[in-house]
Coordinates of C-alpha atoms and ligand atoms in Angstrom, one line a residue:
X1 CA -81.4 27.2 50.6
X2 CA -77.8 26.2 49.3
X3 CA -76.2 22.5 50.2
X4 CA -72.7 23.0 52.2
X5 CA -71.2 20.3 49.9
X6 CA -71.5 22.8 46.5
X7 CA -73.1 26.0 47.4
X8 CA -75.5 25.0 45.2
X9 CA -79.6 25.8 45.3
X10 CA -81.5 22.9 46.8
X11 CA -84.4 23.9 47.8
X12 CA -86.8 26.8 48.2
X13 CA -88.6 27.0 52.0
X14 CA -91.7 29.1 53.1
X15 CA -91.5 30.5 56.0
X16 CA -93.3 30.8 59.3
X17 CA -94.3 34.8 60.3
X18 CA -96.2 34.9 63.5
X19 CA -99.1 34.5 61.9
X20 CA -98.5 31.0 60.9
X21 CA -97.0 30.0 64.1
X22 CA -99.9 31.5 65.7
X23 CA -102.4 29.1 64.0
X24 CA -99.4 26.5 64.8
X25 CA -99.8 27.3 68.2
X26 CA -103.5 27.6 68.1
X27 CA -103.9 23.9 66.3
X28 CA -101.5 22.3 69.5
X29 CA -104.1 24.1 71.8
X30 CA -106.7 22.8 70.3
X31 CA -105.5 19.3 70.0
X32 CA -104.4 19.6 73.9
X33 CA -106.6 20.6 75.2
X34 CA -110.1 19.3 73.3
X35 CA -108.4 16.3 71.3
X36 CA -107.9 12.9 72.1
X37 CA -103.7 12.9 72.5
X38 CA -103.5 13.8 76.1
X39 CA -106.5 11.6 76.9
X40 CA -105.4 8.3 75.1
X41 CA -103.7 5.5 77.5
X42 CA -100.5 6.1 77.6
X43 CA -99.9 2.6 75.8
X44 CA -101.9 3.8 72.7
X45 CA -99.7 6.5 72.4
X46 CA -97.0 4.5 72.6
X47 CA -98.1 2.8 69.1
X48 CA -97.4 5.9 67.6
X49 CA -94.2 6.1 68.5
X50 CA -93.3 2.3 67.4
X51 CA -94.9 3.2 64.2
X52 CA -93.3 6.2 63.5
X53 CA -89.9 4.5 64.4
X54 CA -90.8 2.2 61.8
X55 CA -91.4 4.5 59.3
X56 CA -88.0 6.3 60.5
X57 CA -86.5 2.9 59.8
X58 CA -88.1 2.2 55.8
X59 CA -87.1 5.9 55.1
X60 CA -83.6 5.8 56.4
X61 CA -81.8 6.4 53.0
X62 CA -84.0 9.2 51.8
X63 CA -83.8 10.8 55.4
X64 CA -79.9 10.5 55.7
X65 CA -79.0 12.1 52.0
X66 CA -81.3 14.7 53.0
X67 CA -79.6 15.6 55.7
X68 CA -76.5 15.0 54.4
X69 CA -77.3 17.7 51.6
X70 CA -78.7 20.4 53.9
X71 CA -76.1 20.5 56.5
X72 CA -73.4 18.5 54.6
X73 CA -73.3 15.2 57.1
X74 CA -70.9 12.4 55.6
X75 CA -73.5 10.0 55.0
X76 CA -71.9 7.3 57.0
X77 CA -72.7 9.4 60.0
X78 CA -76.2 10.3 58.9
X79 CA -76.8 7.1 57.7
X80 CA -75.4 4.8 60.2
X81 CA -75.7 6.8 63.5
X82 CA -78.2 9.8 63.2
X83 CA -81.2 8.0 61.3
X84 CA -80.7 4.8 63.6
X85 CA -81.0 7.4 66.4
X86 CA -83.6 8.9 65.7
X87 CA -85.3 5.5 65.5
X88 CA -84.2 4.2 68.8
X89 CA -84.9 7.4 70.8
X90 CA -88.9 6.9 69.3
X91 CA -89.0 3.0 70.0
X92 CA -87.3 3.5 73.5
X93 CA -89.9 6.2 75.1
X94 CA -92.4 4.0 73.5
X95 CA -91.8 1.7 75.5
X96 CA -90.7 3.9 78.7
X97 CA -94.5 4.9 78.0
X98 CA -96.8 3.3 80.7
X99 CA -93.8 2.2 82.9
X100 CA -94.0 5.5 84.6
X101 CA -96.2 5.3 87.6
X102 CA -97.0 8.1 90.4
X103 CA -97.0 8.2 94.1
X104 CA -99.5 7.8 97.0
X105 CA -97.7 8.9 99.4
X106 CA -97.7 8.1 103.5
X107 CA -100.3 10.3 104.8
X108 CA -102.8 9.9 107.4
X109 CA -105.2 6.9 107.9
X110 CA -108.4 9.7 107.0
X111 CA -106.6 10.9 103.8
X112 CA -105.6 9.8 100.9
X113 CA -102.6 11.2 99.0
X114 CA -101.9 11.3 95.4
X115 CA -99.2 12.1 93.4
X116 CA -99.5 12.5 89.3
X117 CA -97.6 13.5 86.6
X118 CA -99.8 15.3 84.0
X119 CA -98.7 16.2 81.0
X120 CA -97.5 20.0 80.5
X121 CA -99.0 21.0 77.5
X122 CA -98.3 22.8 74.7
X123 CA -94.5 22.8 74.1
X124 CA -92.5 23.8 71.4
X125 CA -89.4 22.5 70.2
X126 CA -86.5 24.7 68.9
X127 CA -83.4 23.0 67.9
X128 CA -80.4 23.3 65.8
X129 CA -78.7 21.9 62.8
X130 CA -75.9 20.0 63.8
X131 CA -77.8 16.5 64.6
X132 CA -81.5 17.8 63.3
X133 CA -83.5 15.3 63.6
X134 CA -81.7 13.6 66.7
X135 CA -82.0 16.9 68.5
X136 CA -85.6 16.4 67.1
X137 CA -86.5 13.0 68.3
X138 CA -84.7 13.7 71.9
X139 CA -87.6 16.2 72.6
X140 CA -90.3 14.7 70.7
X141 CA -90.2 11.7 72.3
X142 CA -90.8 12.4 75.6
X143 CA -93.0 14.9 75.0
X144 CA -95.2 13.2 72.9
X145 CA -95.3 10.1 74.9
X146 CA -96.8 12.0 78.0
X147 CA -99.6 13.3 76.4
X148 CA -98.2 16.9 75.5
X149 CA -98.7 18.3 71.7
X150 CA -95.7 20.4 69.8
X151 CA -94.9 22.8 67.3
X152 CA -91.3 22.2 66.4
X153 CA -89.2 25.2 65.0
X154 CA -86.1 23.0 63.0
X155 CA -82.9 25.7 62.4
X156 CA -82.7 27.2 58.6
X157 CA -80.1 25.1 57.5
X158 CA -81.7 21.9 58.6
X159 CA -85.6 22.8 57.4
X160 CA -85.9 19.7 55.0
X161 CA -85.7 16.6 57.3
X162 CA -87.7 18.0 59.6
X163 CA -90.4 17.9 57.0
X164 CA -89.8 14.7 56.3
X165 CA -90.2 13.9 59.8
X166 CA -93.8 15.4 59.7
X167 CA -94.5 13.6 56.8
X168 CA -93.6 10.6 58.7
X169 CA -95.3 11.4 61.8
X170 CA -98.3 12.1 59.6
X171 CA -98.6 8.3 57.8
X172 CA -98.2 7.3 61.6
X173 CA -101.3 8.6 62.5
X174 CA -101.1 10.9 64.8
X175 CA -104.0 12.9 65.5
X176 CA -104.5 16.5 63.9
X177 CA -102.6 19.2 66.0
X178 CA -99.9 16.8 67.9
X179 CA -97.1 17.7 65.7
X180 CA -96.6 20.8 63.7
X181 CA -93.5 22.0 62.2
X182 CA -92.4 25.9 61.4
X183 CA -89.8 26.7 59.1
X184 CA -88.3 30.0 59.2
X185 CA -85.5 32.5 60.5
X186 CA -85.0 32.4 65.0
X187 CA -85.6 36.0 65.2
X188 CA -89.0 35.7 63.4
X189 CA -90.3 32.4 63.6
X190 CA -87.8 30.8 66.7
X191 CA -89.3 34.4 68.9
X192 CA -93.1 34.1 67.7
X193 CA -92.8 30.5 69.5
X194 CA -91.1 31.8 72.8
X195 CA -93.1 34.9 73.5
X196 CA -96.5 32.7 72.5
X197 CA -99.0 32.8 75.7
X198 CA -100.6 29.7 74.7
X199 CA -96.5 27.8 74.5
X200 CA -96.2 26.0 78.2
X201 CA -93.1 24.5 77.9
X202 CA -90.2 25.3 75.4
X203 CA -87.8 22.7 75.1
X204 CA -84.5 24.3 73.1
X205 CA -81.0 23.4 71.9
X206 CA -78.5 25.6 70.4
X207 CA -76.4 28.5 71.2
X208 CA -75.9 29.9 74.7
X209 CA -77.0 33.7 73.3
X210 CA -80.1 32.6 71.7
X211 CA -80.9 30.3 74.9
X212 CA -80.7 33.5 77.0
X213 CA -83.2 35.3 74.5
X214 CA -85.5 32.4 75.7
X215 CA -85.6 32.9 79.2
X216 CA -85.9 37.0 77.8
X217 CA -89.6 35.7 75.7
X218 CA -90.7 34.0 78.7
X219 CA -90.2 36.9 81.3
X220 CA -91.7 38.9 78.7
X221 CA -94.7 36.6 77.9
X222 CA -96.5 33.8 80.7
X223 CA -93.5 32.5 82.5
X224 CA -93.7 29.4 80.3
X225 CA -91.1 27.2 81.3
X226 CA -87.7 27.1 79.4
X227 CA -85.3 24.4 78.8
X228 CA -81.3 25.2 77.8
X229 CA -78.8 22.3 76.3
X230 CA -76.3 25.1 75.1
X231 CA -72.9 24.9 74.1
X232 CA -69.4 23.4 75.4
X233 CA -66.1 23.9 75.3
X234 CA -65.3 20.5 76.9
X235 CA -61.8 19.1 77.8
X236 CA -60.2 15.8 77.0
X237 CA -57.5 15.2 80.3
X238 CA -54.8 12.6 79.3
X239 CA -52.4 12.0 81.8
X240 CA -49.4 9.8 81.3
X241 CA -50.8 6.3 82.6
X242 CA -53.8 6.1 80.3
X243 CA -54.5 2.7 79.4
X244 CA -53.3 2.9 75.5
X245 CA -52.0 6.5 74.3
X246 CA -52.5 5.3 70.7
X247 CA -56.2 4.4 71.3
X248 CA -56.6 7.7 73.5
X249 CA -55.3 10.0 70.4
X250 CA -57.3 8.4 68.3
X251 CA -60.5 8.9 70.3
X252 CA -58.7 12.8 70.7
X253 CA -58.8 13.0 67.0
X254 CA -62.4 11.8 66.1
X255 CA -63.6 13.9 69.1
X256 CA -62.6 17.0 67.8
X257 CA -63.1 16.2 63.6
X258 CA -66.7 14.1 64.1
X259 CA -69.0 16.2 62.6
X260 CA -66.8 18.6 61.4
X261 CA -66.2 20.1 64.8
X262 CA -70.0 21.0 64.6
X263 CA -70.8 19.0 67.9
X264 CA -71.6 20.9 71.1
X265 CA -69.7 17.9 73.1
X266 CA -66.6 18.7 70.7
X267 CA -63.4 17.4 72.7
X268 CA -62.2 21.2 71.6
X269 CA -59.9 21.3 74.5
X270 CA -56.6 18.6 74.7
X271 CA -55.0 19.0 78.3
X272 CA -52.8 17.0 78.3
X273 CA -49.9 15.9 80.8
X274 CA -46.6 17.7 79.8
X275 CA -44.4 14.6 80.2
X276 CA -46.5 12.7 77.3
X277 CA -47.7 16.1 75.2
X278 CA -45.0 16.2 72.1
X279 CA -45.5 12.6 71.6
X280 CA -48.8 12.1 72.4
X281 CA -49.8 15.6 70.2
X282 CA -47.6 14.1 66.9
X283 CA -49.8 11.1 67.2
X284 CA -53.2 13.1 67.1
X285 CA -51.9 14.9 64.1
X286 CA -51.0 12.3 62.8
X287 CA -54.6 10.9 62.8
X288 CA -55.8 14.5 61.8
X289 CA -55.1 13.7 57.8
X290 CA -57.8 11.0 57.9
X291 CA -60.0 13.8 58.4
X292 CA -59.5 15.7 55.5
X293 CA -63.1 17.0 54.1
X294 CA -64.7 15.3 51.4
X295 CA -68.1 15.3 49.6
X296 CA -70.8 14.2 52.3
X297 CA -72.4 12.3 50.1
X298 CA -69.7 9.6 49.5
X299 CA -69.6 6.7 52.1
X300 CA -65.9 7.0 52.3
X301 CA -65.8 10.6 53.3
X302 CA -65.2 11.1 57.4
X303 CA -65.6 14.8 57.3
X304 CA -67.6 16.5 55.1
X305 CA -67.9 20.8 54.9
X306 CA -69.2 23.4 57.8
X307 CA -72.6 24.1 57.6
X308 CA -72.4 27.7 56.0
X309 CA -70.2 29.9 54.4
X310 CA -70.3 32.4 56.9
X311 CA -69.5 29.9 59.3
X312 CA -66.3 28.7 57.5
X313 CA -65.1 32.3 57.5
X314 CA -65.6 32.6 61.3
X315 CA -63.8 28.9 61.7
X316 CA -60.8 30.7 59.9
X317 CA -60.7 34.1 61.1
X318 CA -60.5 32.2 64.7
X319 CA -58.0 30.0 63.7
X320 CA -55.9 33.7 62.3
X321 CA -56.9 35.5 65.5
X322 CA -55.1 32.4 67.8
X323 CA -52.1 32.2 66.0
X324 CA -51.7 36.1 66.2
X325 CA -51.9 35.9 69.7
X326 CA -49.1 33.1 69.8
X327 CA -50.3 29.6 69.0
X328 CA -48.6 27.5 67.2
X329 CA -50.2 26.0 64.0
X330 CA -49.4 22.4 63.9
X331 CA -51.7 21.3 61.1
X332 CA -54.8 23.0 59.1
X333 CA -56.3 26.2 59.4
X334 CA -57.4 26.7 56.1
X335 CA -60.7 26.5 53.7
X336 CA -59.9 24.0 51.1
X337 CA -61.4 22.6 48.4
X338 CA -62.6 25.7 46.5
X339 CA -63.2 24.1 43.3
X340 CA -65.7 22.2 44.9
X341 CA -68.3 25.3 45.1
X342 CA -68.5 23.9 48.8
X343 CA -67.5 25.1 52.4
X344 CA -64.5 22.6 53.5
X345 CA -62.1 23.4 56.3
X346 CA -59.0 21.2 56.8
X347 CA -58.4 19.6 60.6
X348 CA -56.8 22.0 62.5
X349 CA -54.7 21.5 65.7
X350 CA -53.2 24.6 67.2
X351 CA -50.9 24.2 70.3
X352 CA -48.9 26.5 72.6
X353 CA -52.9 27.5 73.6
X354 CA -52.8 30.1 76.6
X355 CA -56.1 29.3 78.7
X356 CA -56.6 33.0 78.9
X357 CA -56.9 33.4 74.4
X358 CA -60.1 33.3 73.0
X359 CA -59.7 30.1 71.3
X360 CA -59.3 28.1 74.8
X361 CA -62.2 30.2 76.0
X362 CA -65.1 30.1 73.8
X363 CA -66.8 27.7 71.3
X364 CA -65.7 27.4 68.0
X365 CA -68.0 24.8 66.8
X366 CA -65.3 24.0 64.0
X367 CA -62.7 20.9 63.0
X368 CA -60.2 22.9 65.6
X369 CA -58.4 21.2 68.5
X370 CA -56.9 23.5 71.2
X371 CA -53.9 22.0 72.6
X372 CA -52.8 22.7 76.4
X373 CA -50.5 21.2 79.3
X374 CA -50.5 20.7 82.9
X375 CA -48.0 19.1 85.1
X376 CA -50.7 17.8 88.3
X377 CA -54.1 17.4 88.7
X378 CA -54.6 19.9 90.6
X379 CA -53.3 22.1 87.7
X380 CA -55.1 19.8 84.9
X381 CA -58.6 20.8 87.2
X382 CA -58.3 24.3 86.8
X383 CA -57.7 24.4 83.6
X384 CA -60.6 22.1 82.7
X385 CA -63.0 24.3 84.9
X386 CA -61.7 27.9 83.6
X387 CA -64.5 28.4 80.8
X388 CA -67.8 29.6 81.3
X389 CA -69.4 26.2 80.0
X390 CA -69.7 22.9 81.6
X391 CA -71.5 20.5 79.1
X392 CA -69.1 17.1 79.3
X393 CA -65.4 16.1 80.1
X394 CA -63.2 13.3 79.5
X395 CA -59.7 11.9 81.7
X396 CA -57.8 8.8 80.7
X397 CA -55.9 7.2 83.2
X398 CA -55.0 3.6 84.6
X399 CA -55.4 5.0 88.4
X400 CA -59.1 4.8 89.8
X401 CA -57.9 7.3 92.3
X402 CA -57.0 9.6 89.8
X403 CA -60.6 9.1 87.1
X404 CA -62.5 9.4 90.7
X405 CA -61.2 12.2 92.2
X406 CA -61.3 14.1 88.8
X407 CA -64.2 13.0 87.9
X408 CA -66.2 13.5 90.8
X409 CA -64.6 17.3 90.7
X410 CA -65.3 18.4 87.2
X411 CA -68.7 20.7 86.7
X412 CA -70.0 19.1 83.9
X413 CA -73.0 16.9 83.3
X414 CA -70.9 14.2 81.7
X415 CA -67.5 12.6 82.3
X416 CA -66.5 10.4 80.5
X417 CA -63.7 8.0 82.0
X418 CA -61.2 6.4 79.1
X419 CA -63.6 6.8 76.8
X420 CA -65.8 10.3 74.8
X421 CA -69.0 10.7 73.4
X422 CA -70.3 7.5 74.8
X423 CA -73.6 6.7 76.0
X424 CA -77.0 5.3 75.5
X425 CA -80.8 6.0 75.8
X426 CA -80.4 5.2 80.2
X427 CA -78.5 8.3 80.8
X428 CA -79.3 11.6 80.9
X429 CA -77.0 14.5 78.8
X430 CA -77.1 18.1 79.3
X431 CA -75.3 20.4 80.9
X432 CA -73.8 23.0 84.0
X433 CA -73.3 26.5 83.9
X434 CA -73.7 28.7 80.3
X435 CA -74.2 25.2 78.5
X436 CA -77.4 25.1 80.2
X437 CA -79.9 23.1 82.5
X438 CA -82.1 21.1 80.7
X439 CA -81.2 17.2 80.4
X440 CA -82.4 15.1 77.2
X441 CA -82.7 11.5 77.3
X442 CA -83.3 9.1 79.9
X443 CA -86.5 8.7 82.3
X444 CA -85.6 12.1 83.7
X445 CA -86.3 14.3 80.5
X446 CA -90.1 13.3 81.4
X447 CA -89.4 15.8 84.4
X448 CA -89.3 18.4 81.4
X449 CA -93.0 17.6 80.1
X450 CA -94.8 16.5 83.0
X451 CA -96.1 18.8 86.1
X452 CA -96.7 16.7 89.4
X453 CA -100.3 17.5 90.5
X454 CA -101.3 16.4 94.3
X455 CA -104.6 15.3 95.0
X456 CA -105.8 15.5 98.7
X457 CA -108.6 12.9 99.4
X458 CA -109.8 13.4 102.3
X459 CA -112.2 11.2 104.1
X460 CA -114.0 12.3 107.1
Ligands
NAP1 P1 -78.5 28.7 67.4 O1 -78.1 29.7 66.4 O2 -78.6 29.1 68.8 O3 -80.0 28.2 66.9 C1 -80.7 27.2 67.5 C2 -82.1 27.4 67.1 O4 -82.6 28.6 67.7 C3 -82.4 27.4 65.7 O5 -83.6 26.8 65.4 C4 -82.4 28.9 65.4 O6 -83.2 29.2 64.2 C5 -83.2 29.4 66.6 N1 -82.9 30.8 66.8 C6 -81.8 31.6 66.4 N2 -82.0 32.9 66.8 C7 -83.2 32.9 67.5 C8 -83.9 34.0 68.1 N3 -83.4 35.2 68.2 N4 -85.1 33.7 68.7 C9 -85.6 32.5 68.6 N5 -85.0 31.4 68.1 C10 -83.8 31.7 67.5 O7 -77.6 27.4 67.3 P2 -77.2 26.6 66.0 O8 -76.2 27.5 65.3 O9 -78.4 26.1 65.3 O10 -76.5 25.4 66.7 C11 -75.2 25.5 67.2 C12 -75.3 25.6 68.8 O11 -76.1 24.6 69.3 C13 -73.9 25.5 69.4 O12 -73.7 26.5 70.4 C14 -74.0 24.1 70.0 O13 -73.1 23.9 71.1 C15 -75.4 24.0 70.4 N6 -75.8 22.6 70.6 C16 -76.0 22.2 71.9 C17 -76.4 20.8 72.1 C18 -76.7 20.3 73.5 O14 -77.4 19.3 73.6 N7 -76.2 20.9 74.6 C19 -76.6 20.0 71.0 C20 -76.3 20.5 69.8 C21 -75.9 21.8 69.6 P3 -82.4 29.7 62.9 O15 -81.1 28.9 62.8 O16 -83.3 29.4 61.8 O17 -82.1 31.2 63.0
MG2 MG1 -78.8 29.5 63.2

């Protein structure tokens, strides 16, 4: 595999054929349904987790330049928020662990009513490479921590701190068969997992097209239950009484250019109120130099290069294809950095977006901010709703009435009020319509790993 930042050889991976994941599969079964995992109090297996949050912790340098190399995250960002993540998301379900209870519900004075959550089973994991091991941890977690076992399948780009992660989950303890990892390409390795009968669950994040050929394995296979976080193209509303323009462009800027654009939250849409939009669009370009790519391996750098070059050329051609249909290039568009070896494209904004080009439509997963303008809500409302996805959404305003009301009427699974990209561990995040179904995080991602069994006692 090549590093983004020079195109150079890094590594060489094996990969998984359906043979291996079979014996993947096979080992999960195994430790499922015969080994101690499912069986241990849920407080044991909660020491796992802590340990292996640990471990996260001691090996957080070697685990952020790894991913820093593979999928060319400044280190900053996989130092100081992905590893830390990663951490937190194992320590937190740890100790969510035996605070989850059932029910015994009111039944009649002869009978006795239970209400369990067992754990699922065999699930397997299948996530991508923008955030790969917080992607990672968000479905471990909770998995592991209700007694289920996984095979996870990490994306090409991002095989190495997946590995890692075994290794770490491996010096943690856990028992043989409770966590497996399969490196190899979706259409070989990613489809072995989905159409497996013995897979119960499948937990994936990534594109909305692969996401479909999930719910295409199951119908094919055992029905095994599949979960979607998919794409976004999510707007960023400012209207003309936000709080602080100057803090709301830069929060427009680092929305958009965080992760290189690679972020399936990516505040890739700027609606913004036509009274305020050439001022308030000069200062978000204005922040965009900031943001112009560097190595990802110095701390300085903010941005570093797109994951691929295949993917750079598709960032570019979509950046051509807009401005041939008539929007206006105010900054970026190009690859840069050549000498480098590496796959660096500059911040782009583009405005004069119709909501009708392809640009405004669907994702581009890319350091490339989408300018449009309304003139009322009710205008500002329509646009934000007129894509297919519905992932998360962001307004800035002073007026409650206004951040309620638009709030409350946006399809998305996150709003975010004067703020983007915020959150913690309490709240749930996935998404509506194409971006999916499934919600990570929080108490409620246990829904995805657990099956509620009633027992009838009755008493005669
Ligand atoms: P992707 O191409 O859909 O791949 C995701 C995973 O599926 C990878 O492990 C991939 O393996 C595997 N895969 C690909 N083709 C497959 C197939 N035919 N059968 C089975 N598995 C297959 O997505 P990506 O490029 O890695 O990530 C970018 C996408 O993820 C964007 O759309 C982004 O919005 C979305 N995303 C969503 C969230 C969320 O929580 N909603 C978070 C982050 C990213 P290979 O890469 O090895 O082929
Ligand atoms: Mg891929």
């Amino acid at each position: 595999m090549l590093s983004p930042r020079d195109g150079k050889v890094i590594a060489s991976v094996d990969e998984a054929g359906p043979e291996d994941v079979d014996r993947a599969v096979r080992a999960a079964r195994l430790a499922f349904d015969e080994g101690p995992w499912p069986r241990l109090p849920a407080r044991e297996r909660a020491s796992f987790l802590f340990r292996l949050a640990d471990l996260v912790e001691a090996s957080a340098e070697e685990l952020a330049r790894t991913i820093s190399l593979e999928m060319g995250k400044p280190l900053r960002d996989s130092l100081g928020i992905e590893v830390p993540a990663v951490a937190k998301t194992f320590r937190w379900y740890a100790e969510l662990a035996d605070k989850v209870s059932g029910e015994v519900t009111q039944s009649s004075a002869s009978a006795l009513a239970l209400v369990t959550r067992e754990p699922a089973g065999v699930v397997a994991a299948v996530v991508p490479w923008n955030f790969p091991l917080t992607m990672a941890a968000w479905k471990l977690a909770p998995a592991l921590i209700t007694g289920c076992t996984v095979v996870l399948k990490p994306a090409e780009q991002s095989p190495l701190s997946a590995l890692l992660l075994a290794d770490l989950a491996s010096k943690a303890g856990l028992p043989a068969g409770v966590l497996t990892v399969v490196n190899g390409p979706g259409p070989v390795t990613g489809r072995a997992l989905g159409l497996h009968p013995g897979v119960d669950v499948v937990t994936f994040t990534g594109s909305t097209s692969v996401g479909r050929e999930f719910l295409r394995y199951s119908a094919d296979s055992n029905l095994k239950r599949v979960w979607l976080e998919l794409g976004g193209k999510s707007p960023n509303i400012v209207f003309p009484d936000a709080y602080d323009l100057d803090a709301a462009a830069d929060t427009a800027a680092w929305g958009i250019f965080f992760n290189s654009g690679e972020m399936c939250t990516a505040a890739s849409r700027l609606l913004v109120h036509r009274d305020i939009a050439d001022d308030f669009v000069a200062r978000v370009v204005s922040r965009a130099a900031a943001y112009f790519p560097g190595d990802p391996l110095d701390p300085a750098t903010r941005m570093g290069p797109l994951v691929s070059a295949a993917h750079r050329s598709s960032v570019v051609a979509r950046v051509s294809e807009a401005v041939s249909g008539g929007a206006r290039l105010l900054t970026g568009g190009r690859a840069c950095l050549p000498d480098t070896g590496g796959w660096y494209v500059e911040p782009t904004v583009l405005d004069r977006v119709d909501p009708a080009m392809p640009i405004a439509r669907s994702e581009v997963f890319g350091p490339v901010l989408s300018v449009l303008t309304f003139s009322t809500t009710a205008e500002a409302l329509s646009l934000a709703g007129d894509t297919p996805y519905g992932l998360a959404a962001a307004v800035w305003t002073r007026d409650l009435a206004t951040a309620h009301h638009v709030s409350r009427s946006l399809k998305a699974g996150t709003v975010w009020v004067n703020c983007y990209e915020e959150g913690d561990l309490t709240v749930p995040f996935g998404g509506a319509k194409l971006s999916g179904h499934g919600r990570d995080k929080s108490v409620h991602a246990l829904d995805k790993f657990t099956d509620l069994k009633t027992t009838w006692l009755a008493f005669p």
